[in-house]
PDB file of C-alpha atoms in Angstrom:
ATOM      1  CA  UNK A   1      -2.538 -67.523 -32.742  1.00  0.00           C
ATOM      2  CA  UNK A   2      -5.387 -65.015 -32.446  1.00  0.00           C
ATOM      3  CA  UNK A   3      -5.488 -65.168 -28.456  1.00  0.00           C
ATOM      4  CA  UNK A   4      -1.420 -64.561 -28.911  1.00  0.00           C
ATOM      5  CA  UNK A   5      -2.294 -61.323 -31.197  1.00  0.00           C
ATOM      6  CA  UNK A   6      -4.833 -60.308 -28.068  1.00  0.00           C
ATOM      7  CA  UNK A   7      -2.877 -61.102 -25.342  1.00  0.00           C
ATOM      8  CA  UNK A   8      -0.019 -58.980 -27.017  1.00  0.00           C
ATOM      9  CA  UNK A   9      -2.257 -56.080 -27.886  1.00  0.00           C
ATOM     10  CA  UNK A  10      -3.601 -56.439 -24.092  1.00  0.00           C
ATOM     11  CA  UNK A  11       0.142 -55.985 -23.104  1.00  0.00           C
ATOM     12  CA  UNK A  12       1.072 -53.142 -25.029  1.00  0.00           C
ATOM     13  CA  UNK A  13      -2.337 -51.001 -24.169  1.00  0.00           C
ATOM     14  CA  UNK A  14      -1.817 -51.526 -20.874  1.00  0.00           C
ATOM     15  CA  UNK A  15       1.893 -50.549 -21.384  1.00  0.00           C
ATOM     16  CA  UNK A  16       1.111 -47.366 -22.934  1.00  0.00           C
ATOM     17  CA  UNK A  17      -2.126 -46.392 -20.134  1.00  0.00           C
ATOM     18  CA  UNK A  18      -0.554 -47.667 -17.203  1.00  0.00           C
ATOM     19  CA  UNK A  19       2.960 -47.670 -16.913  1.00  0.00           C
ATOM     20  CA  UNK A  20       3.240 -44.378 -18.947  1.00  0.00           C
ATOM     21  CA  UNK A  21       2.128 -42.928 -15.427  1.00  0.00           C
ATOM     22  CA  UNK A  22       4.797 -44.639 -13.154  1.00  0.00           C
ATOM     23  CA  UNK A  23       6.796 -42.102 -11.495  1.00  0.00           C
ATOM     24  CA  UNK A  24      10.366 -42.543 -10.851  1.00  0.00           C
ATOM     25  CA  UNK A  25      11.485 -43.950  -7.582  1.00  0.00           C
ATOM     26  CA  UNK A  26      12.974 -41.185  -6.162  1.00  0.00           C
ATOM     27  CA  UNK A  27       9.744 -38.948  -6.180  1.00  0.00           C
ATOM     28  CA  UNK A  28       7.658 -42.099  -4.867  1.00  0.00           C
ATOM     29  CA  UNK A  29       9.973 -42.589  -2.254  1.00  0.00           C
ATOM     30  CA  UNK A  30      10.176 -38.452  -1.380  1.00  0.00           C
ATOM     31  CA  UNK A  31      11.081 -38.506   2.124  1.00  0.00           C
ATOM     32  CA  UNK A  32      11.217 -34.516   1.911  1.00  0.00           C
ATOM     33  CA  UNK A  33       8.093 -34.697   1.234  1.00  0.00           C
ATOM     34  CA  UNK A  34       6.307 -36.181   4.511  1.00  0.00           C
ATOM     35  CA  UNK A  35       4.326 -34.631   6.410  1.00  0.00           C
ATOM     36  CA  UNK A  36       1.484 -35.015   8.730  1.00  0.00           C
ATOM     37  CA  UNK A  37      -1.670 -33.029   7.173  1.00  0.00           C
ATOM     38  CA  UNK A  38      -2.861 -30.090   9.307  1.00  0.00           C
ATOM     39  CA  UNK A  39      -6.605 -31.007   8.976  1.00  0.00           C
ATOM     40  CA  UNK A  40      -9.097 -33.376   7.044  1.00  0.00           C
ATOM     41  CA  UNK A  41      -9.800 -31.302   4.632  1.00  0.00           C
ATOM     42  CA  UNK A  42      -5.862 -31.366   3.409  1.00  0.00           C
ATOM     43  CA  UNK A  43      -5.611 -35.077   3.582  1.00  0.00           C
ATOM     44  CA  UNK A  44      -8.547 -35.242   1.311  1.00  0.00           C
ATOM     45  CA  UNK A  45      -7.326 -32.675  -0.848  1.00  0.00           C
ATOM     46  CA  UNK A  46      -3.550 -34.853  -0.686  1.00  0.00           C
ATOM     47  CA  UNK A  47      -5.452 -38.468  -1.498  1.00  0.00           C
ATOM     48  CA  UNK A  48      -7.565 -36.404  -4.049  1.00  0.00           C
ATOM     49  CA  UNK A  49      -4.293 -35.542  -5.896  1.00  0.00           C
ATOM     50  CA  UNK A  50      -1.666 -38.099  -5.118  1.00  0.00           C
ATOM     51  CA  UNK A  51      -4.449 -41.180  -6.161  1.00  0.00           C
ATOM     52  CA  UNK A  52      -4.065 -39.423  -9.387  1.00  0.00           C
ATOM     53  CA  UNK A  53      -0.445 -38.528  -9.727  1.00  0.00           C
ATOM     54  CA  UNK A  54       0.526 -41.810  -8.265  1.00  0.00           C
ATOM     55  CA  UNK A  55      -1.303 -44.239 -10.277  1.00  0.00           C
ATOM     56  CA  UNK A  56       0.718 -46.192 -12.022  1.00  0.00           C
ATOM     57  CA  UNK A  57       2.796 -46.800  -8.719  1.00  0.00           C
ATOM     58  CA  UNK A  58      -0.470 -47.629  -7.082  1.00  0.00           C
ATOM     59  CA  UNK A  59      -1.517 -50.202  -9.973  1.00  0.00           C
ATOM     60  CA  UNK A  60       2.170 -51.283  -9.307  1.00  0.00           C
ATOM     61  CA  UNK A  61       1.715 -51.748  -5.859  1.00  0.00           C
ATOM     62  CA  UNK A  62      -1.290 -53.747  -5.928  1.00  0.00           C
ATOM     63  CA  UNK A  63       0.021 -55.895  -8.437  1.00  0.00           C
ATOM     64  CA  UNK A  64       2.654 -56.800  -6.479  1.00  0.00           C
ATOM     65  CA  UNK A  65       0.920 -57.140  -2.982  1.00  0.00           C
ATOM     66  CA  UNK A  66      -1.196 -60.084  -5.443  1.00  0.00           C
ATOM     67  CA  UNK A  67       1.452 -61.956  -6.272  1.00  0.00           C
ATOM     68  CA  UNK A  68       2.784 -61.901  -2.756  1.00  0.00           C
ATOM     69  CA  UNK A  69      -0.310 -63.182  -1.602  1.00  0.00           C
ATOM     70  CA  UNK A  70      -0.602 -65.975  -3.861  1.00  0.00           C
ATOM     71  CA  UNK A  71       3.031 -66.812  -3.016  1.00  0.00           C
ATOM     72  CA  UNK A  72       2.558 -66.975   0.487  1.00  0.00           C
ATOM     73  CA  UNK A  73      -1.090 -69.172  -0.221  1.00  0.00           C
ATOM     74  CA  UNK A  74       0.437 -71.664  -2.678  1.00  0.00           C
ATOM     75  CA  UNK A  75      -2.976 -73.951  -1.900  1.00  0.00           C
ATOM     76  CA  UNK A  76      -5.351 -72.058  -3.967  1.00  0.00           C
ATOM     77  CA  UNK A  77      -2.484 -71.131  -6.806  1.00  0.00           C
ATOM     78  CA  UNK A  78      -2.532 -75.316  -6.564  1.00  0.00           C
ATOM     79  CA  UNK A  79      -6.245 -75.583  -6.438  1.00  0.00           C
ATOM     80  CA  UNK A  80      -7.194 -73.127  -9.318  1.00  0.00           C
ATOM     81  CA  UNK A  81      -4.591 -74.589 -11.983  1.00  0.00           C
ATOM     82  CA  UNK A  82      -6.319 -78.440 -10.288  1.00  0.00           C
ATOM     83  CA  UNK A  83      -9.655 -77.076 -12.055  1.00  0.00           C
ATOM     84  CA  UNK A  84      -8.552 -74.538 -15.048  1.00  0.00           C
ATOM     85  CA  UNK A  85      -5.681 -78.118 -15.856  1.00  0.00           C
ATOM     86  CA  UNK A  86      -8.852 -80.435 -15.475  1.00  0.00           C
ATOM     87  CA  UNK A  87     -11.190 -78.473 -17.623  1.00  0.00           C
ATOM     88  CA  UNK A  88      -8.682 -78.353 -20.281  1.00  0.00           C
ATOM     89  CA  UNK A  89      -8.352 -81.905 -20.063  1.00  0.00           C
ATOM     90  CA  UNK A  90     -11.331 -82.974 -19.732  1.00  0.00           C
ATOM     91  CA  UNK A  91     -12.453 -81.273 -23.156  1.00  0.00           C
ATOM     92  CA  UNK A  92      -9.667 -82.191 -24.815  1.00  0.00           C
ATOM     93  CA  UNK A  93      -8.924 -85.790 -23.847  1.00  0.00           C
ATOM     94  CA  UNK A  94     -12.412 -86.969 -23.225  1.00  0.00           C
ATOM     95  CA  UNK A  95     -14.746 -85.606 -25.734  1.00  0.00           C
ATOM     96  CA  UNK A  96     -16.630 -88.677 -25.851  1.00  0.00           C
ATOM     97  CA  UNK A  97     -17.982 -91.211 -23.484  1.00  0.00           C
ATOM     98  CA  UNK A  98     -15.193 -93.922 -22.353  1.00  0.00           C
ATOM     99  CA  UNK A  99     -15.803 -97.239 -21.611  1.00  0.00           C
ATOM    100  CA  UNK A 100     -13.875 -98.947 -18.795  1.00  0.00           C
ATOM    101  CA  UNK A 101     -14.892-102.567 -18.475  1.00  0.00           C
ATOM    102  CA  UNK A 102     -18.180-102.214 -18.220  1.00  0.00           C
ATOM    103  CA  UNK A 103     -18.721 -98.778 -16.756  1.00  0.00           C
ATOM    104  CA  UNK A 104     -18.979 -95.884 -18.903  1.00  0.00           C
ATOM    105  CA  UNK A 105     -17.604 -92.631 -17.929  1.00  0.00           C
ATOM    106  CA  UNK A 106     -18.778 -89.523 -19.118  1.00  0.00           C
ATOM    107  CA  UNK A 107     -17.914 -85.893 -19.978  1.00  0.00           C
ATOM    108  CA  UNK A 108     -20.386 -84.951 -17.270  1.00  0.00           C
ATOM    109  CA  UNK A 109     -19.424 -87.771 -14.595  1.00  0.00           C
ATOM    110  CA  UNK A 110     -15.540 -86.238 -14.800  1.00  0.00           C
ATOM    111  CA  UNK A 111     -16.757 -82.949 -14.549  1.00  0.00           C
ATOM    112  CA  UNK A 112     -18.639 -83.977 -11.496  1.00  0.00           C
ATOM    113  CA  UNK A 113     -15.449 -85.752  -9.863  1.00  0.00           C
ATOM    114  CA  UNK A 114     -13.662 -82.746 -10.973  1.00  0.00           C
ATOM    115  CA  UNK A 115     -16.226 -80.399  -8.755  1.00  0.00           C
ATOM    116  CA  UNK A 116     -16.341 -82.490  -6.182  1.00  0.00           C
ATOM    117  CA  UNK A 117     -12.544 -82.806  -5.726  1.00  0.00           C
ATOM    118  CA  UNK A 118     -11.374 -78.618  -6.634  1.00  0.00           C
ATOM    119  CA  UNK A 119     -14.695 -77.020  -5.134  1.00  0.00           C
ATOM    120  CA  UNK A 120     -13.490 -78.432  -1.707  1.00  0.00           C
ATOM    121  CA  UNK A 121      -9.712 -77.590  -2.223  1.00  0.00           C
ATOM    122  CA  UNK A 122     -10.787 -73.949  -3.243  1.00  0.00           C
ATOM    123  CA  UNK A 123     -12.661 -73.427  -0.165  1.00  0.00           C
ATOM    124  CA  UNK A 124      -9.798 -74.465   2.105  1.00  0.00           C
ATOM    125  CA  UNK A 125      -7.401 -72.753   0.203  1.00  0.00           C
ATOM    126  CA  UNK A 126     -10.095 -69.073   1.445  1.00  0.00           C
ATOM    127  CA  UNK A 127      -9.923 -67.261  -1.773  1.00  0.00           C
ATOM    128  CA  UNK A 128     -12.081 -64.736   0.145  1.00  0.00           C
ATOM    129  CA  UNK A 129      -9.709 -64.364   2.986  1.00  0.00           C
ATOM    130  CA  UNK A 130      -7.269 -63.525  -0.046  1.00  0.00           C
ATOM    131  CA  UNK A 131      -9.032 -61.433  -1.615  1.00  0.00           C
ATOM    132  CA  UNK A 132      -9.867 -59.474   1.078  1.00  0.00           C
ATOM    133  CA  UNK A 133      -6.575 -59.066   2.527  1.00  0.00           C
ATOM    134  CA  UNK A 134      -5.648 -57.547  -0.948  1.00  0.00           C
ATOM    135  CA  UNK A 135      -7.731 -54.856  -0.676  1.00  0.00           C
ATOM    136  CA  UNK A 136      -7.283 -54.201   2.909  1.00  0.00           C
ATOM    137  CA  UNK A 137      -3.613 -54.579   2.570  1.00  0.00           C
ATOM    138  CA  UNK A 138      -3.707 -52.105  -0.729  1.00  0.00           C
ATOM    139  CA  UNK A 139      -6.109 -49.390   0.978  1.00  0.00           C
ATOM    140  CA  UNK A 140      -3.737 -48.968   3.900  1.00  0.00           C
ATOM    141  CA  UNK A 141      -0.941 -48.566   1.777  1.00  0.00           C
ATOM    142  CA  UNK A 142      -2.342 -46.708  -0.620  1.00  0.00           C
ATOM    143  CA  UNK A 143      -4.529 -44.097   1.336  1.00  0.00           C
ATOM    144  CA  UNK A 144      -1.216 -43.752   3.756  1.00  0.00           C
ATOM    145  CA  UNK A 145       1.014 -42.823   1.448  1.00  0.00           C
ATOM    146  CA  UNK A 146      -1.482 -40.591  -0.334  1.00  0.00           C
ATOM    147  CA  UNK A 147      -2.093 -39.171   2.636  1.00  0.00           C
ATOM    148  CA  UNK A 148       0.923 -38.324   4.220  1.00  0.00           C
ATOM    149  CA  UNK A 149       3.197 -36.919   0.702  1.00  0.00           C
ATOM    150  CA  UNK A 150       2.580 -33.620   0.189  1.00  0.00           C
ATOM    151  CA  UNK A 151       1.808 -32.586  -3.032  1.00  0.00           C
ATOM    152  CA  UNK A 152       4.530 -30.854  -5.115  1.00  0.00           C
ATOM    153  CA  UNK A 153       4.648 -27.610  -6.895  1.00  0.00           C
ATOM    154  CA  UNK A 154       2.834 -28.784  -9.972  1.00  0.00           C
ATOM    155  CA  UNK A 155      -0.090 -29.567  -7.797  1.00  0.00           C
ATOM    156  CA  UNK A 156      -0.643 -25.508  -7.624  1.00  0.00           C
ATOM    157  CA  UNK A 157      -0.357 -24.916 -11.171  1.00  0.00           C
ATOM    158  CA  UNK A 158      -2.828 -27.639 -11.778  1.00  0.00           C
ATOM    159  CA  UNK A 159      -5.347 -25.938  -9.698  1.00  0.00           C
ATOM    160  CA  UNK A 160      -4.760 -22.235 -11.815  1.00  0.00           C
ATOM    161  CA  UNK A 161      -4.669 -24.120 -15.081  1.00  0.00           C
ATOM    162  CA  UNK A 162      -8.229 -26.295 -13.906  1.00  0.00           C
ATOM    163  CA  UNK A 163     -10.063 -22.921 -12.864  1.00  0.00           C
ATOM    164  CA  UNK A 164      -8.919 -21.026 -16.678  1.00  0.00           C
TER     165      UNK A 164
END
């Protein structure tokens, strides 16, 4: 019940931090609002500001590139619940030692069949290779779309109101 109460307060934090930044479609999508920038010093100034303004959609857009990738590697979503699903049922089946004719099996001897079984799957499922697509994947994205939207109006005012 407590983990429920945590997992819900997780939810509703991250609701009100997060998401409160999405912005709508329709300014995300600004096609009026592409344009090549003149200069490195304007596409730093344009990732500078739109990795700010567009951070919820960001969060959004990695969050979304990670559950494509583990839809599309189904072998280490299959692997990690193998060894989360035997840890939980290892401790909670098999407290105590078993005896099987005359062989006696352990908490430790299942954890090492466990190991030796999931330790291989996880490395041919490449978690790394995963993992690093994510953020490859996600800085492309991210730094060209920061790069090429021009920032709106507000972006001026924000400057005026920073240097009062």
């Amino acid at each position: 019940m407590e983990t429920l109460m945590r997992v819900t307060d997780t939810i509703k934090s991250l609701r009100e931090t997060r998401f409160s930044a999405l912005r709508s479609p329709t300014e995300f999508f600004d096609y009026n609002r592409v344009s090549r920038p003149a200069d490195l010093n304007q596409a730093t100034h344009r990732i500078s500001y739109n990795t700010r303004y567009f951070s919820g959609n960001y969060g959004l857009v990695i969050a979304l590139l990670g559950v494509y990738a583990l839809l599309t590697n189904l072998l280490l979503v299959f692997a990690v619940l193998f060894l989360v699903g035997g840890f939980a049922a290892i401790n909670r089946f098999a407290p105590d030692p078993i005896q099987v004719g005359e062989h006696v099996i352990t908490q430790k001897s299942l954890y090492t069949g466990l190991f030796v079984i999931g330790i291989p799957m996880i490395w041919i499922a490449s978690p790394f290779s995963t993992f690093f697509w994510l953020i490859g994947a996600s800085a492309v994205l991210i730094l060209g779309h920061a790069t090429i939207m021009e920032p709106g109006i507000e972006s001026e005012y924000a400057q005026v109101q920073d240097a009062v």
